[in-house]
PDB file of C-alpha atoms and ligand atoms in Angstrom:
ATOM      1  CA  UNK A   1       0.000   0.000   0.000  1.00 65.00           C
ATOM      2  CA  UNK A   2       1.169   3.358  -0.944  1.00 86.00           C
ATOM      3  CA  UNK A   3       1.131   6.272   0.696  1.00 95.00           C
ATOM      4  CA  UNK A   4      -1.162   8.987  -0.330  1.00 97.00           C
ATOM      5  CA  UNK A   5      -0.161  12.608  -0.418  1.00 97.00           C
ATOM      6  CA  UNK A   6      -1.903  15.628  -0.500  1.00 97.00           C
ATOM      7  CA  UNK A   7       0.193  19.005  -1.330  1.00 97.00           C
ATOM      8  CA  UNK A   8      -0.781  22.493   0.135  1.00 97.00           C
ATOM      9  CA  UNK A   9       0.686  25.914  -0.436  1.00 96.00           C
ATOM     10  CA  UNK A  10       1.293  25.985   3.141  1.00 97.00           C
ATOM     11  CA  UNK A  11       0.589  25.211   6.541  1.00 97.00           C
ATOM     12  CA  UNK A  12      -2.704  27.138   6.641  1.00 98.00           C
ATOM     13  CA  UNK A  13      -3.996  24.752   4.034  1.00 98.00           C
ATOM     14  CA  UNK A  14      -2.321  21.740   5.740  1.00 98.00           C
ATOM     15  CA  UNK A  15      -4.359  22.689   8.740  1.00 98.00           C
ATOM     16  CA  UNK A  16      -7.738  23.199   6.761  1.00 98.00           C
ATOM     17  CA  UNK A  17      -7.475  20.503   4.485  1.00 98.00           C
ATOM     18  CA  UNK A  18      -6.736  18.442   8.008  1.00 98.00           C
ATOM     19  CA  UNK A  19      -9.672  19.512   9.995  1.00 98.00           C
ATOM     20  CA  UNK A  20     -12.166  19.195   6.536  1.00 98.00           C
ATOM     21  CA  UNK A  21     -11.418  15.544   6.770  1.00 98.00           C
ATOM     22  CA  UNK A  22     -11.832  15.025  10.933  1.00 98.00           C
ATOM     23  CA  UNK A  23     -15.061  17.654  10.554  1.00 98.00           C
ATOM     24  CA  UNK A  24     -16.475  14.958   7.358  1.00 98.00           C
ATOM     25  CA  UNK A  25     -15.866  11.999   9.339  1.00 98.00           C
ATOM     26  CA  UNK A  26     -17.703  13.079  12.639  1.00 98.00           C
ATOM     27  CA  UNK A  27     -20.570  14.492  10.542  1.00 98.00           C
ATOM     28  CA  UNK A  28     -20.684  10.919   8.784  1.00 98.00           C
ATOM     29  CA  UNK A  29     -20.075   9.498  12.314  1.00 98.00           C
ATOM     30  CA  UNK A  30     -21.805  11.500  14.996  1.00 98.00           C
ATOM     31  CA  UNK A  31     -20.076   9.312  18.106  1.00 98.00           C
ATOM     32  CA  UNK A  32     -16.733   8.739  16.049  1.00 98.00           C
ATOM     33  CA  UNK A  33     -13.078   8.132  18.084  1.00 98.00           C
ATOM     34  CA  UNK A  34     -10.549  10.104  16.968  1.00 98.00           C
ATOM     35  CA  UNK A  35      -6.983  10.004  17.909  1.00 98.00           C
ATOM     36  CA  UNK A  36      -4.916  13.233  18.394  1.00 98.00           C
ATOM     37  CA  UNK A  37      -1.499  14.186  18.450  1.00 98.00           C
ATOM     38  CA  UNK A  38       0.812  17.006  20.005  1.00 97.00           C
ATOM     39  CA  UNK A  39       2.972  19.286  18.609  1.00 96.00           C
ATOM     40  CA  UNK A  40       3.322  22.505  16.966  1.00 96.00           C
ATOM     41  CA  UNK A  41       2.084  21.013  13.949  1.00 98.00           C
ATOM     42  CA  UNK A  42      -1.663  20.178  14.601  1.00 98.00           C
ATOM     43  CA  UNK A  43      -2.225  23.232  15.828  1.00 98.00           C
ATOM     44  CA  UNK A  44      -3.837  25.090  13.057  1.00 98.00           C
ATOM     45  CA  UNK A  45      -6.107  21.927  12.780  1.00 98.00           C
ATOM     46  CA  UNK A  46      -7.679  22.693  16.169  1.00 98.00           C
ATOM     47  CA  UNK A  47      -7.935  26.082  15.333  1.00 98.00           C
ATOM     48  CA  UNK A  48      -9.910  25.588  12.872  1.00 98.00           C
ATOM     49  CA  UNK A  49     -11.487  22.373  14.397  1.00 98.00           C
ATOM     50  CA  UNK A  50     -12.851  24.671  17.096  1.00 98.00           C
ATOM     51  CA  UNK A  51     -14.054  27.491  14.271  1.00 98.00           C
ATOM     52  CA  UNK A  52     -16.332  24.634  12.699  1.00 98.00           C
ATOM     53  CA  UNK A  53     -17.669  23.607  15.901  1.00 98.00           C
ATOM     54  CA  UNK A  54     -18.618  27.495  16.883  1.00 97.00           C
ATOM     55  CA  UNK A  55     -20.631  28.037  13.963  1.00 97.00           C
ATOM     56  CA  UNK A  56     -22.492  24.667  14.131  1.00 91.00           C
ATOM     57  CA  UNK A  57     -20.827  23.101  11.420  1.00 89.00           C
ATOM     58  CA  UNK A  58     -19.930  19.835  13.660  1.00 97.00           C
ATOM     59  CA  UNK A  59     -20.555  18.684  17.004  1.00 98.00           C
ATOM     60  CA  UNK A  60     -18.139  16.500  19.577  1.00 98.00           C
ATOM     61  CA  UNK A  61     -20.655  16.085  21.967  1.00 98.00           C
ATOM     62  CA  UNK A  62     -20.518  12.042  20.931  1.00 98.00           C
ATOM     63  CA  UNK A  63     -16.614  12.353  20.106  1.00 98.00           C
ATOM     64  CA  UNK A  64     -14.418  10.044  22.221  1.00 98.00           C
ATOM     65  CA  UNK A  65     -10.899  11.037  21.735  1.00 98.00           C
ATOM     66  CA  UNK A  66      -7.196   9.024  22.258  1.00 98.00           C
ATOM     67  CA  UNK A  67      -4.090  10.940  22.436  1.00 98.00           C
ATOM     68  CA  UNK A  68      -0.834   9.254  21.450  1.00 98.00           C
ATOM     69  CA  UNK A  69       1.316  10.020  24.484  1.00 98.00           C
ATOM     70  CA  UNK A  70       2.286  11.821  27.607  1.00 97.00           C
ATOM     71  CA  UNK A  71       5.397  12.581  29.214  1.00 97.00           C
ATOM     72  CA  UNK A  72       6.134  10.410  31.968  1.00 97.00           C
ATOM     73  CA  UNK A  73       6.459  12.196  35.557  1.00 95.00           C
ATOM     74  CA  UNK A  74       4.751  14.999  34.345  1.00 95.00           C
ATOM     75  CA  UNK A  75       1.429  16.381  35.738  1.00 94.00           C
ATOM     76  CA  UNK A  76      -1.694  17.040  33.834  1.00 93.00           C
ATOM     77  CA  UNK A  77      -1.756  20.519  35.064  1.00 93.00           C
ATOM     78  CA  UNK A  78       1.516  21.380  33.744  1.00 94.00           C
ATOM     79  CA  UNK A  79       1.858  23.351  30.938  1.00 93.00           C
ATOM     80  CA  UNK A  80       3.703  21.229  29.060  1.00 94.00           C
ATOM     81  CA  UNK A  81       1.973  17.935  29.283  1.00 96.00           C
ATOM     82  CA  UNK A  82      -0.140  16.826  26.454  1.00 97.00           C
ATOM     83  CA  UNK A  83      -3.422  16.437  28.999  1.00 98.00           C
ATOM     84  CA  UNK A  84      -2.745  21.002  29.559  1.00 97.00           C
ATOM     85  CA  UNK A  85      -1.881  21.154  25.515  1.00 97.00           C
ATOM     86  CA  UNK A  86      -5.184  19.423  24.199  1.00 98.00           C
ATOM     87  CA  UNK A  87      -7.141  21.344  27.164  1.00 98.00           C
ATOM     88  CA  UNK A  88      -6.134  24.219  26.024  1.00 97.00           C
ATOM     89  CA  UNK A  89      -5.363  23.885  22.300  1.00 98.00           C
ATOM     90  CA  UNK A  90      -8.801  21.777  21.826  1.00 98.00           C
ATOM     91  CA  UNK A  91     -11.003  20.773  24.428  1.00 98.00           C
ATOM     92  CA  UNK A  92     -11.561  23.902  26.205  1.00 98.00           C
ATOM     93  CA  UNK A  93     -12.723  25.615  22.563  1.00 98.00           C
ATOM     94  CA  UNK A  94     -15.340  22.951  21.598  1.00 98.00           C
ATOM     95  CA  UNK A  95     -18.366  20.845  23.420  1.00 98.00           C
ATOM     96  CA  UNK A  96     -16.813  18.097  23.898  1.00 98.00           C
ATOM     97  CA  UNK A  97     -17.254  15.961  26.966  1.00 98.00           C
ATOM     98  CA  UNK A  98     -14.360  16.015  28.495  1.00 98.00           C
ATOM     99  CA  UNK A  99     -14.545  12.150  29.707  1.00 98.00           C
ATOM    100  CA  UNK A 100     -14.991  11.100  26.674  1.00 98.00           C
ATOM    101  CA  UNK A 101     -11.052  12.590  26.262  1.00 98.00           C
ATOM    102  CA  UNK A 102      -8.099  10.344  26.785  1.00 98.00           C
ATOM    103  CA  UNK A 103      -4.685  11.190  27.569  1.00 98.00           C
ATOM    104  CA  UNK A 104      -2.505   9.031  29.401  1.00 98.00           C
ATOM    105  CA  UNK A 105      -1.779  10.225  32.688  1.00 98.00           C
ATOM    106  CA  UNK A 106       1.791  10.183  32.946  1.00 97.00           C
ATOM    107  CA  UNK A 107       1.291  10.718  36.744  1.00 97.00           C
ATOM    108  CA  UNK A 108       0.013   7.130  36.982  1.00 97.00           C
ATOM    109  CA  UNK A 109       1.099   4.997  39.901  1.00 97.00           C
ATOM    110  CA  UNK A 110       1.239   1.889  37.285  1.00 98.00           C
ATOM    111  CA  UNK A 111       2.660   3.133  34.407  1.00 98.00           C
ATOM    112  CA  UNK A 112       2.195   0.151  32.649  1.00 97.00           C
ATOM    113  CA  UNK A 113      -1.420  -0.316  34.051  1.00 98.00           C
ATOM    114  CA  UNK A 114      -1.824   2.690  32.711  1.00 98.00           C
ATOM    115  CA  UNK A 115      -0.988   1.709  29.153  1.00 98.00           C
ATOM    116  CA  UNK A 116      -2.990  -1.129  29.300  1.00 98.00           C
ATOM    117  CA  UNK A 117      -5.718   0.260  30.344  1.00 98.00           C
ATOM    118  CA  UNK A 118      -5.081   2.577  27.319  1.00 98.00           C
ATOM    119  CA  UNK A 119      -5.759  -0.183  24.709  1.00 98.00           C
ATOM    120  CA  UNK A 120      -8.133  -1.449  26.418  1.00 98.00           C
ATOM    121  CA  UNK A 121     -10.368   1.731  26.142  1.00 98.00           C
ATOM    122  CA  UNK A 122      -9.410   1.906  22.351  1.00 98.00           C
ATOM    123  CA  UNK A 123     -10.790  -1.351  21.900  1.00 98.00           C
ATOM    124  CA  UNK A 124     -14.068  -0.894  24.006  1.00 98.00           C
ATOM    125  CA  UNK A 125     -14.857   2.328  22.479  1.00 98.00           C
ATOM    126  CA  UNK A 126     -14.800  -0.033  18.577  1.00 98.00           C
ATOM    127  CA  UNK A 127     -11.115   1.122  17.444  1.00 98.00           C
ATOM    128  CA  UNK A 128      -9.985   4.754  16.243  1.00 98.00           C
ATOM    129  CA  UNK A 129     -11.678   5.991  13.049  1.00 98.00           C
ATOM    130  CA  UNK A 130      -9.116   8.284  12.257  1.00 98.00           C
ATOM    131  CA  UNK A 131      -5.615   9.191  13.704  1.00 98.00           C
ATOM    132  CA  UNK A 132      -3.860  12.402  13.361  1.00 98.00           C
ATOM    133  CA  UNK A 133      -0.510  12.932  13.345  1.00 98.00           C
ATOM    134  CA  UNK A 134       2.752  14.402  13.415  1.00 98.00           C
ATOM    135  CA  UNK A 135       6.421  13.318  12.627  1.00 98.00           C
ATOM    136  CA  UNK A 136       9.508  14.002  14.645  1.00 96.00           C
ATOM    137  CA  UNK A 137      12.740  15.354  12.288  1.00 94.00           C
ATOM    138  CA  UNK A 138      14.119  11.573  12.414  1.00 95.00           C
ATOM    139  CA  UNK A 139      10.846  10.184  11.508  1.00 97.00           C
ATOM    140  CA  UNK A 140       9.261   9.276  15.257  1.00 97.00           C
ATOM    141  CA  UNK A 141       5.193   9.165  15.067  1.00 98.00           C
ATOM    142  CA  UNK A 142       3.986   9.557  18.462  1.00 98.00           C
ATOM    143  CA  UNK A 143       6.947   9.248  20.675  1.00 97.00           C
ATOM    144  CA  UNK A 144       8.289   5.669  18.761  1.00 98.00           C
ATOM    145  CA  UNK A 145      12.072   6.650  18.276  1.00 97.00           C
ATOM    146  CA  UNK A 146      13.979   4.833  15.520  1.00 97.00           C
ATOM    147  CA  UNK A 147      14.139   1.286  16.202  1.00 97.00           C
ATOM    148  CA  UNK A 148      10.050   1.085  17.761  1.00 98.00           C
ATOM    149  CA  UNK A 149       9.022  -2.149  16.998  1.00 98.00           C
ATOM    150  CA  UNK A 150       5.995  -2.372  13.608  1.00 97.00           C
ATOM    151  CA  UNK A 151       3.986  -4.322  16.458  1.00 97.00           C
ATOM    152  CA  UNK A 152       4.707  -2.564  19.353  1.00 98.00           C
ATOM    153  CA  UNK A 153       2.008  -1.552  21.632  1.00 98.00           C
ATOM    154  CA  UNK A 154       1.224   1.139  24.148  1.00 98.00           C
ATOM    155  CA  UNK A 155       4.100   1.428  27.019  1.00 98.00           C
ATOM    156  CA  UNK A 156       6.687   3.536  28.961  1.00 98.00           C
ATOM    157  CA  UNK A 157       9.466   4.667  25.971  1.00 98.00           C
ATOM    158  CA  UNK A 158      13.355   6.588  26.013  1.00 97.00           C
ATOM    159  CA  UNK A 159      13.579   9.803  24.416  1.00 96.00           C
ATOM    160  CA  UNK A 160      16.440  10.627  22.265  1.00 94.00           C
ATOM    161  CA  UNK A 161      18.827  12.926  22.547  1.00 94.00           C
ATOM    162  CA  UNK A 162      17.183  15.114  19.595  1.00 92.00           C
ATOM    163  CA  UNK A 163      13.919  14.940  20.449  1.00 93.00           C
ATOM    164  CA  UNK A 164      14.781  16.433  23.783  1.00 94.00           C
ATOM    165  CA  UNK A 165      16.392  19.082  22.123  1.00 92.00           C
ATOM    166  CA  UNK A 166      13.608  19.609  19.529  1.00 90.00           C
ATOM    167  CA  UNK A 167      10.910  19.664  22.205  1.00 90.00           C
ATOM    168  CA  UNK A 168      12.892  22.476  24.272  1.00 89.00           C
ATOM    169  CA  UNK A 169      13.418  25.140  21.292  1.00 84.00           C
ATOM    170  CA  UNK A 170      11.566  27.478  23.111  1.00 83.00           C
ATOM    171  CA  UNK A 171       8.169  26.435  20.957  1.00 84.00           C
ATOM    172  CA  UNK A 172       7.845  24.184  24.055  1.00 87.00           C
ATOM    173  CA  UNK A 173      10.114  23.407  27.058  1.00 90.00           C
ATOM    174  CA  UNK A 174      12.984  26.550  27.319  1.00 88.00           C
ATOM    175  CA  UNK A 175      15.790  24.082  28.248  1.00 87.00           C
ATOM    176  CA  UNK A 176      16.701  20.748  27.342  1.00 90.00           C
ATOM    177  CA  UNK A 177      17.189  19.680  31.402  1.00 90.00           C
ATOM    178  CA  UNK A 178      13.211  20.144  31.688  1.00 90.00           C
ATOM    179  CA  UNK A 179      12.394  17.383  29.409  1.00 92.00           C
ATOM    180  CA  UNK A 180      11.318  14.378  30.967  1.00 94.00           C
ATOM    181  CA  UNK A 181      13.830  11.642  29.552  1.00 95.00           C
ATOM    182  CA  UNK A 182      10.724   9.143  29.226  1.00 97.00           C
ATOM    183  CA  UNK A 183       6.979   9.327  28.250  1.00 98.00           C
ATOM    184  CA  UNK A 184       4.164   6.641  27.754  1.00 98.00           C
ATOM    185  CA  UNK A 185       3.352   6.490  23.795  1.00 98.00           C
ATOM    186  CA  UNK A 186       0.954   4.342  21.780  1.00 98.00           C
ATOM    187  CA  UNK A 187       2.997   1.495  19.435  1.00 98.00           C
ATOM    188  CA  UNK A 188       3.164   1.496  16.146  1.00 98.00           C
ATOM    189  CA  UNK A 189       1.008  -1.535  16.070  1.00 98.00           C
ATOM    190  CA  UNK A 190      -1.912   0.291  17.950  1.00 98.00           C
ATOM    191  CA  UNK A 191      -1.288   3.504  15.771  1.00 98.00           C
ATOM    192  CA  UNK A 192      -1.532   1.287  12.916  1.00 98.00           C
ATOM    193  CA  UNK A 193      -5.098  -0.431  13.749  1.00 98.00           C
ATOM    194  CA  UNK A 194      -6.578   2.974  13.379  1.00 98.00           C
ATOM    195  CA  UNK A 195      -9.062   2.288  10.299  1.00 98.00           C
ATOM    196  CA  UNK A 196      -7.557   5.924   8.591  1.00 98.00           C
ATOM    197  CA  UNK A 197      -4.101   7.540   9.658  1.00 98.00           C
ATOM    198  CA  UNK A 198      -3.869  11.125   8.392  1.00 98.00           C
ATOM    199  CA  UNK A 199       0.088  12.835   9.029  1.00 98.00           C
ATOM    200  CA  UNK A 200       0.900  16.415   8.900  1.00 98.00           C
ATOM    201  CA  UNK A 201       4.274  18.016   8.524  1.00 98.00           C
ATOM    202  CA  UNK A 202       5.279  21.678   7.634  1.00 98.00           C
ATOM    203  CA  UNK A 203       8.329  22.946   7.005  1.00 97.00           C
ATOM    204  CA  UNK A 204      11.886  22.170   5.357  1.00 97.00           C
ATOM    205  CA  UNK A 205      12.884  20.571   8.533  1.00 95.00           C
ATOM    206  CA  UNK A 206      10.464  17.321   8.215  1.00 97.00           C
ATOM    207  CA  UNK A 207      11.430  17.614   4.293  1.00 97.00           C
ATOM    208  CA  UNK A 208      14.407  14.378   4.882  1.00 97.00           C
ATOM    209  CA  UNK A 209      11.870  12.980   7.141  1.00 97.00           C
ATOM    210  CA  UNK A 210       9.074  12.806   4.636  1.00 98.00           C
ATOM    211  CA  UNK A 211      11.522  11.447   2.403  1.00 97.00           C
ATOM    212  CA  UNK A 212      12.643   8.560   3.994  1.00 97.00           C
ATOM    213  CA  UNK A 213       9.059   7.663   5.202  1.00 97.00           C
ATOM    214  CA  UNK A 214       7.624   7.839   2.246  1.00 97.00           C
ATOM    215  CA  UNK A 215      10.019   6.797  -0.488  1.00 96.00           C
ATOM    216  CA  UNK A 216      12.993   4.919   1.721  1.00 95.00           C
ATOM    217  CA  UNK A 217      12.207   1.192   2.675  1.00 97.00           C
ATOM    218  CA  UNK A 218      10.153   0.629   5.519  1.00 97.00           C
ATOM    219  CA  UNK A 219      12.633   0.500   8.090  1.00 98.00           C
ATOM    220  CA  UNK A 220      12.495   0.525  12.225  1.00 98.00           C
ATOM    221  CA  UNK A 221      15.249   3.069  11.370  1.00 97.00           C
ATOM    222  CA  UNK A 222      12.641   5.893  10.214  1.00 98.00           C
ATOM    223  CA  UNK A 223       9.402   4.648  12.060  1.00 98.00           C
ATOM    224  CA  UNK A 224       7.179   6.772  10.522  1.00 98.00           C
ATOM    225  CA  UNK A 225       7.985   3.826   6.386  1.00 98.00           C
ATOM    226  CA  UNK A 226       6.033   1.351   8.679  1.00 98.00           C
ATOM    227  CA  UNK A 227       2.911   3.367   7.819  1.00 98.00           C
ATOM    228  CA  UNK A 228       3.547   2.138   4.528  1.00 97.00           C
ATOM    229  CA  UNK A 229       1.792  -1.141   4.711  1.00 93.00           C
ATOM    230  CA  UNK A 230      -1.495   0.794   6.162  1.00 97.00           C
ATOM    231  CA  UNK A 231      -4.262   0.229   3.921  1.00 96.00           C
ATOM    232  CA  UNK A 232      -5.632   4.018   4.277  1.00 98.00           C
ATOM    233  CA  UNK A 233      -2.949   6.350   5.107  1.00 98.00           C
ATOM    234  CA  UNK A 234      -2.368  10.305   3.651  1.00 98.00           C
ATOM    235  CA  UNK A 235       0.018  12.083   4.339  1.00 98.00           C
ATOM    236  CA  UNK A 236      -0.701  16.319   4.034  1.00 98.00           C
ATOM    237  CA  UNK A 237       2.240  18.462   3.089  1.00 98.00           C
ATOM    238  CA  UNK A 238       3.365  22.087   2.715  1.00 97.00           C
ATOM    239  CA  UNK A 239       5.263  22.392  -0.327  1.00 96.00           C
ATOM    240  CA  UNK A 240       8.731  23.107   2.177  1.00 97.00           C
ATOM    241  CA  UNK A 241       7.685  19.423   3.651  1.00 97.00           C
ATOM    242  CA  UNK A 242       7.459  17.884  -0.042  1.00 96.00           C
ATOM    243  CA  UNK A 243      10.981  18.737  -0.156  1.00 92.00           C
ATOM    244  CA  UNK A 244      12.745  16.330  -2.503  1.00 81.00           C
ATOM    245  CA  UNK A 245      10.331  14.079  -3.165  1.00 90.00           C
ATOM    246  CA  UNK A 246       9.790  12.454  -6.246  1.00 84.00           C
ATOM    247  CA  UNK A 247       6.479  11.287  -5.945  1.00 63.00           C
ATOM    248  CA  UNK A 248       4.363  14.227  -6.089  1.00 58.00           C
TER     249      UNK A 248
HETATM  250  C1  GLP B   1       6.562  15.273  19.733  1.00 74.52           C
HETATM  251  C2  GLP B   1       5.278  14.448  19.726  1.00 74.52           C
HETATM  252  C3  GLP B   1       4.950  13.927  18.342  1.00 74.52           C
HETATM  253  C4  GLP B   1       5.036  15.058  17.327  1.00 74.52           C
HETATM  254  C5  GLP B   1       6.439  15.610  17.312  1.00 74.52           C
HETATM  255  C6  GLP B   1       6.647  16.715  16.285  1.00 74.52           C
HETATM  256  O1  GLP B   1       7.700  14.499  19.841  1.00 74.52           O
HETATM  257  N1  GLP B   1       5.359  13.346  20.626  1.00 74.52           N
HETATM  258  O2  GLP B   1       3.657  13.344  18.350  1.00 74.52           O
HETATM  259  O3  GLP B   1       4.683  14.575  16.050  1.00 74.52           O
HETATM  260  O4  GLP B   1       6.703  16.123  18.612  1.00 74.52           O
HETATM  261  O5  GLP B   1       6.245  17.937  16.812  1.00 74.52           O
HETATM  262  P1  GLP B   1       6.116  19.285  15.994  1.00 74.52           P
HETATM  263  O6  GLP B   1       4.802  19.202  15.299  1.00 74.52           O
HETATM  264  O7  GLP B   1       6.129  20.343  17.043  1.00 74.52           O
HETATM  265  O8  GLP B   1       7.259  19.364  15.058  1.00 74.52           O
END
């Protein structure tokens, strides 16, 4: 299965073209699950998520919601947990019920419980219609770093040394020694049982990325490749993102 792309002029588009697709499936789907990501990236999307929910254009009063990760040892009420970003990002903007939200609580007593209990909720609420994500510059998804297992599952994961670095830029953390060094993240394998997987990336920065995940082999190297075997899976790029690519 290939990977299908879809070009924008930039990231405005990216982030309308993004939030079309989420807004058609939950008016197809009233009580759909969707899975979220982080990141500077989907931003826009929930900007504009938020705009078609004020003017009545969708609804996420039956939306259940999955997150892909949390940093581990890090409270929800932080700023820079994932729980605080989606709050206040997302949730806060649109009628959503909150409990019908998930993001792991990287505050758990049982970390791996925790994970567990993670799939387990994926599973009860009928499987995630559509993912969103991002992509790290060496081609994470979620927080699976090069070498993440196609079948891994949910569960407590190592940070490299450059994602530290670009999650304390100053978009995010101001200092590398603020980064939590771990974080719970959803596998590959439970990314990859969503029944649609839609990726964003912006910028020249993703560009080698993009490359490798797209057009390089499908490697644990670049974990992003292993969505190549999905069956539905688009990736939506700013031109700066297409970078090289010879696939257009
Ligand atoms: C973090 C998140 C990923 C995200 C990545 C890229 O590492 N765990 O889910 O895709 O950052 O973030 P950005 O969109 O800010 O480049």
């Amino acid at each position: 299965m290939a990977v299908k792309l879809m070009v924008c002029k930039d990231k405005g588009e990216v982030a309308r073209k993004a939030a079309d697709i989420i807004a058609e499936q939950i008016k197809a789907k009233a009580d759909s699950v969707i899975g979220l990501a982080t990141g500077s990236t989907p931003e826009g999307t929930y900007a504009e998520l938020a705009k078609k929910n004020k003017v009545g254009g969708i609804s996420f009063k039956k939306v259940r919601t999955f997150n892909l990760d949390e940093y581990l040892g890090i409270d929800c009420e932080h700023d820079q947990s994932y729980r605080y970003f989606m709050n206040d990002r997302l949730f806060n903007h649109v009628d959503i019920r909150m409990w019908n939200t998930h993001v792991l609580n990287g505050m758990a007593a049982d970390p791996g419980l925790e994970c567990l209990a993670f799939e387990q909720k994926i599973l009860a609420e009928g499987g995630v219609d559509v993912w969103l994500l991002g992509i790290g510059n060496n081609g994470h998804i979620a927080f699976n770093e090069p070498g993440s297992a196609p079948n891994s599952r949910t569960r407590i994961v190592k940070l490299t040394e450059s994602t530290i670095k670009a999650n304390s830029d100053g978009r995010f953390f101001k200092n590398p020694l603020e980064v939590p060094h771990h974080a719970l993240s959803a596998g590959i394998g439970t990314i990859c049982e969503a029944r649609r997987i839609i990726l964003l990336a912006t910028g020249a920065n993703k560009a080698a990325a993009i490359k490798a995940a797209v057009e390089g082999p499908m490697t644990m190297d670049c974990p992003a490749s292993l969505l190549q075997n999905h069956a539905d899976v688009t990736f939506i790029l700013d031109e700066d993102a297409v970078g090289k690519l010879s696939r257009k």
